[in-house]
Amino acid sequence: PAGALIDGVVPGSPAGAGKLKRGAIVTSFDGEEVRDDADLLSFIYCRKPGDSVELGYYRGGKAAKAG
């Protein structure tokens, strides 16, 4: 699927707490489609630290959500 590949997650970070792991492909950010890394970074930069978001992602061939 199209999206942003997660290359690594910092232990104890919000991404880690949200069950994201290396190799996941983020496909949505608060319901908005993520087509590539640039999309994901743009969505992240529009938020403040501590904001809650919902991510859609694929890992191991299965769709899931975190957040």
CSV table of N, CA and C in Angstrom, one decimal:
chain,number,residue,atom,x,y,z
A,1,PRO,N,0.8,-1.2,0.0
A,1,PRO,CA,0.0,0.0,0.0
A,1,PRO,C,0.9,1.3,0.0
A,2,ALA,N,0.3,2.3,-0.5
A,2,ALA,CA,1.0,3.6,-0.4
A,2,ALA,C,1.0,4.1,1.0
A,3,GLY,N,2.0,4.9,1.3
A,3,GLY,CA,2.0,5.5,2.7
A,3,GLY,C,3.4,5.8,3.1
A,4,ALA,N,3.7,6.0,4.4
A,4,ALA,CA,5.0,6.3,4.9
A,4,ALA,C,5.5,5.2,5.7
A,5,LEU,N,6.7,4.7,5.3
A,5,LEU,CA,7.3,3.5,6.0
A,5,LEU,C,7.9,4.0,7.3
A,6,ILE,N,7.7,3.3,8.4
A,6,ILE,CA,8.3,3.6,9.7
A,6,ILE,C,9.6,2.8,9.7
A,7,ASP,N,10.7,3.6,9.8
A,7,ASP,CA,12.0,3.0,9.8
A,7,ASP,C,12.5,2.7,11.2
A,8,GLY,N,11.9,3.3,12.2
A,8,GLY,CA,12.2,3.0,13.6
A,8,GLY,C,11.3,3.8,14.5
A,9,VAL,N,11.2,3.3,15.8
A,9,VAL,CA,10.4,4.0,16.8
A,9,VAL,C,11.2,4.1,18.1
A,10,VAL,N,11.2,5.3,18.7
A,10,VAL,CA,11.9,5.5,19.9
A,10,VAL,C,11.1,4.9,21.1
A,11,PRO,N,11.8,4.0,21.8
A,11,PRO,CA,11.1,3.4,23.0
A,11,PRO,C,10.6,4.5,23.9
A,12,GLY,N,9.4,4.3,24.4
A,12,GLY,CA,8.7,5.2,25.3
A,12,GLY,C,8.1,6.4,24.7
A,13,SER,N,8.2,6.5,23.4
A,13,SER,CA,7.6,7.7,22.6
A,13,SER,C,6.2,7.4,22.4
A,14,PRO,N,5.4,8.5,22.1
A,14,PRO,CA,4.0,8.2,21.8
A,14,PRO,C,3.8,7.2,20.7
A,15,ALA,N,4.6,7.2,19.7
A,15,ALA,CA,4.5,6.2,18.6
A,15,ALA,C,4.7,4.8,19.1
A,16,GLY,N,5.7,4.6,20.0
A,16,GLY,CA,5.9,3.3,20.6
A,16,GLY,C,4.7,2.9,21.5
A,17,ALA,N,4.2,3.8,22.2
A,17,ALA,CA,3.0,3.5,23.1
A,17,ALA,C,1.8,3.2,22.3
A,18,GLY,N,1.8,3.7,21.0
A,18,GLY,CA,0.6,3.5,20.1
A,18,GLY,C,0.8,2.2,19.3
A,19,LYS,N,1.8,1.4,19.7
A,19,LYS,CA,2.0,0.1,19.1
A,19,LYS,C,2.6,0.1,17.7
A,20,LEU,N,3.1,1.3,17.2
A,20,LEU,CA,3.8,1.3,15.9
A,20,LEU,C,5.2,0.6,16.1
A,21,LYS,N,5.6,-0.1,15.1
A,21,LYS,CA,6.8,-0.8,15.0
A,21,LYS,C,7.5,-0.5,13.7
A,22,ARG,N,8.8,-0.8,13.7
A,22,ARG,CA,9.6,-0.7,12.4
A,22,ARG,C,8.9,-1.6,11.4
A,23,GLY,N,8.8,-1.0,10.2
A,23,GLY,CA,8.3,-1.8,9.1
A,23,GLY,C,6.8,-1.5,8.8
A,24,ALA,N,6.1,-0.8,9.7
A,24,ALA,CA,4.7,-0.5,9.5
A,24,ALA,C,4.7,0.6,8.4
A,25,ILE,N,3.6,0.6,7.7
A,25,ILE,CA,3.3,1.6,6.7
A,25,ILE,C,2.1,2.5,7.1
A,26,VAL,N,2.3,3.7,7.5
A,26,VAL,CA,1.2,4.6,7.9
A,26,VAL,C,0.5,5.0,6.6
A,27,THR,N,-0.8,4.8,6.6
A,27,THR,CA,-1.7,5.1,5.5
A,27,THR,C,-2.7,6.2,5.7
A,28,SER,N,-2.9,6.6,7.0
A,28,SER,CA,-3.8,7.7,7.3
A,28,SER,C,-3.4,8.3,8.6
A,29,PHE,N,-3.8,9.6,8.7
A,29,PHE,CA,-3.5,10.4,9.9
A,29,PHE,C,-4.7,11.2,10.2
A,30,ASP,N,-5.4,10.9,11.3
A,30,ASP,CA,-6.7,11.5,11.6
A,30,ASP,C,-7.7,11.5,10.5
A,31,GLY,N,-7.7,10.4,9.8
A,31,GLY,CA,-8.7,10.2,8.7
A,31,GLY,C,-8.2,10.7,7.3
A,32,GLU,N,-7.1,11.4,7.3
A,32,GLU,CA,-6.6,11.9,6.0
A,32,GLU,C,-5.6,10.9,5.4
A,33,GLU,N,-5.7,10.7,4.1
A,33,GLU,CA,-4.8,9.8,3.5
A,33,GLU,C,-3.3,10.3,3.6
A,34,VAL,N,-2.4,9.3,3.9
A,34,VAL,CA,-1.0,9.5,3.9
A,34,VAL,C,-0.4,8.8,2.7
A,35,ARG,N,0.1,9.6,1.7
A,35,ARG,CA,0.6,8.9,0.4
A,35,ARG,C,2.0,8.6,0.5
A,36,ASP,N,2.8,9.4,1.3
A,36,ASP,CA,4.2,9.2,1.4
A,36,ASP,C,4.8,9.9,2.6
A,37,ASP,N,6.1,9.8,2.8
A,37,ASP,CA,6.8,10.4,4.0
A,37,ASP,C,6.5,11.9,4.1
A,38,ALA,N,6.5,12.6,3.0
A,38,ALA,CA,6.2,14.1,3.1
A,38,ALA,C,4.9,14.4,3.6
A,39,ASP,N,3.8,13.6,3.2
A,39,ASP,CA,2.5,13.8,3.8
A,39,ASP,C,2.5,13.6,5.3
A,40,LEU,N,3.1,12.5,5.8
A,40,LEU,CA,3.1,12.2,7.2
A,40,LEU,C,3.8,13.4,8.0
A,41,LEU,N,5.0,13.8,7.5
A,41,LEU,CA,5.7,14.9,8.2
A,41,LEU,C,4.8,16.2,8.2
A,42,SER,N,4.2,16.5,7.1
A,42,SER,CA,3.3,17.7,7.0
A,42,SER,C,2.2,17.6,8.1
A,43,PHE,N,1.6,16.5,8.2
A,43,PHE,CA,0.5,16.3,9.2
A,43,PHE,C,1.1,16.4,10.6
A,44,ILE,N,2.3,15.8,10.9
A,44,ILE,CA,2.9,15.9,12.2
A,44,ILE,C,3.2,17.3,12.6
A,45,TYR,N,3.8,18.1,11.6
A,45,TYR,CA,4.2,19.4,11.9
A,45,TYR,C,3.1,20.4,12.2
A,46,CYS,N,1.9,20.0,11.8
A,46,CYS,CA,0.7,20.8,12.0
A,46,CYS,C,0.0,20.6,13.4
A,47,ARG,N,0.6,19.7,14.1
A,47,ARG,CA,0.1,19.4,15.5
A,47,ARG,C,1.1,19.9,16.5
A,48,LYS,N,0.5,20.0,17.8
A,48,LYS,CA,1.3,20.4,18.9
A,48,LYS,C,1.8,19.2,19.7
A,49,PRO,N,2.9,19.3,20.4
A,49,PRO,CA,3.3,18.1,21.2
A,49,PRO,C,2.2,17.8,22.2
A,50,GLY,N,1.9,16.6,22.4
A,50,GLY,CA,0.8,16.1,23.3
A,50,GLY,C,-0.5,16.0,22.6
A,51,ASP,N,-0.7,16.5,21.4
A,51,ASP,CA,-2.0,16.2,20.7
A,51,ASP,C,-2.2,14.8,20.4
A,52,SER,N,-3.4,14.3,20.5
A,52,SER,CA,-3.8,12.9,20.2
A,52,SER,C,-4.2,12.8,18.8
A,53,VAL,N,-3.7,11.8,18.1
A,53,VAL,CA,-4.1,11.6,16.7
A,53,VAL,C,-4.4,10.1,16.5
A,54,GLU,N,-5.1,9.7,15.5
A,54,GLU,CA,-5.3,8.3,15.1
A,54,GLU,C,-4.6,8.1,13.8
A,55,LEU,N,-3.8,7.0,13.8
A,55,LEU,CA,-3.0,6.6,12.6
A,55,LEU,C,-3.6,5.3,12.1
A,56,GLY,N,-3.8,5.2,10.8
A,56,GLY,CA,-4.1,3.9,10.2
A,56,GLY,C,-2.8,3.4,9.6
A,57,TYR,N,-2.6,2.1,9.7
A,57,TYR,CA,-1.3,1.6,9.2
A,57,TYR,C,-1.5,0.1,8.8
A,58,TYR,N,-0.5,-0.4,8.1
A,58,TYR,CA,-0.4,-1.8,7.7
A,58,TYR,C,0.9,-2.3,8.3
A,59,ARG,N,0.8,-3.5,8.9
A,59,ARG,CA,2.0,-4.2,9.3
A,59,ARG,C,1.8,-5.7,9.2
A,60,GLY,N,2.7,-6.4,8.6
A,60,GLY,CA,2.5,-7.9,8.4
A,60,GLY,C,1.3,-8.2,7.6
A,61,GLY,N,0.9,-7.3,6.6
A,61,GLY,CA,-0.2,-7.6,5.7
A,61,GLY,C,-1.5,-7.3,6.3
A,62,LYS,N,-1.6,-6.8,7.6
A,62,LYS,CA,-2.9,-6.5,8.2
A,62,LYS,C,-3.0,-5.0,8.5
A,63,ALA,N,-4.2,-4.5,8.3
A,63,ALA,CA,-4.6,-3.2,8.6
A,63,ALA,C,-4.9,-3.0,10.1
A,64,ALA,N,-4.5,-1.9,10.7
A,64,ALA,CA,-4.7,-1.6,12.1
A,64,ALA,C,-4.8,-0.1,12.3
A,65,LYS,N,-5.2,0.3,13.5
A,65,LYS,CA,-5.2,1.7,13.9
A,65,LYS,C,-4.6,1.8,15.2
A,66,ALA,N,-4.0,3.0,15.4
A,66,ALA,CA,-3.3,3.3,16.7
A,66,ALA,C,-3.7,4.8,17.1
A,67,GLY,N,-3.8,5.0,18.3
A,67,GLY,CA,-4.1,6.4,18.8
A,67,GLY,C,-5.3,6.6,19.5
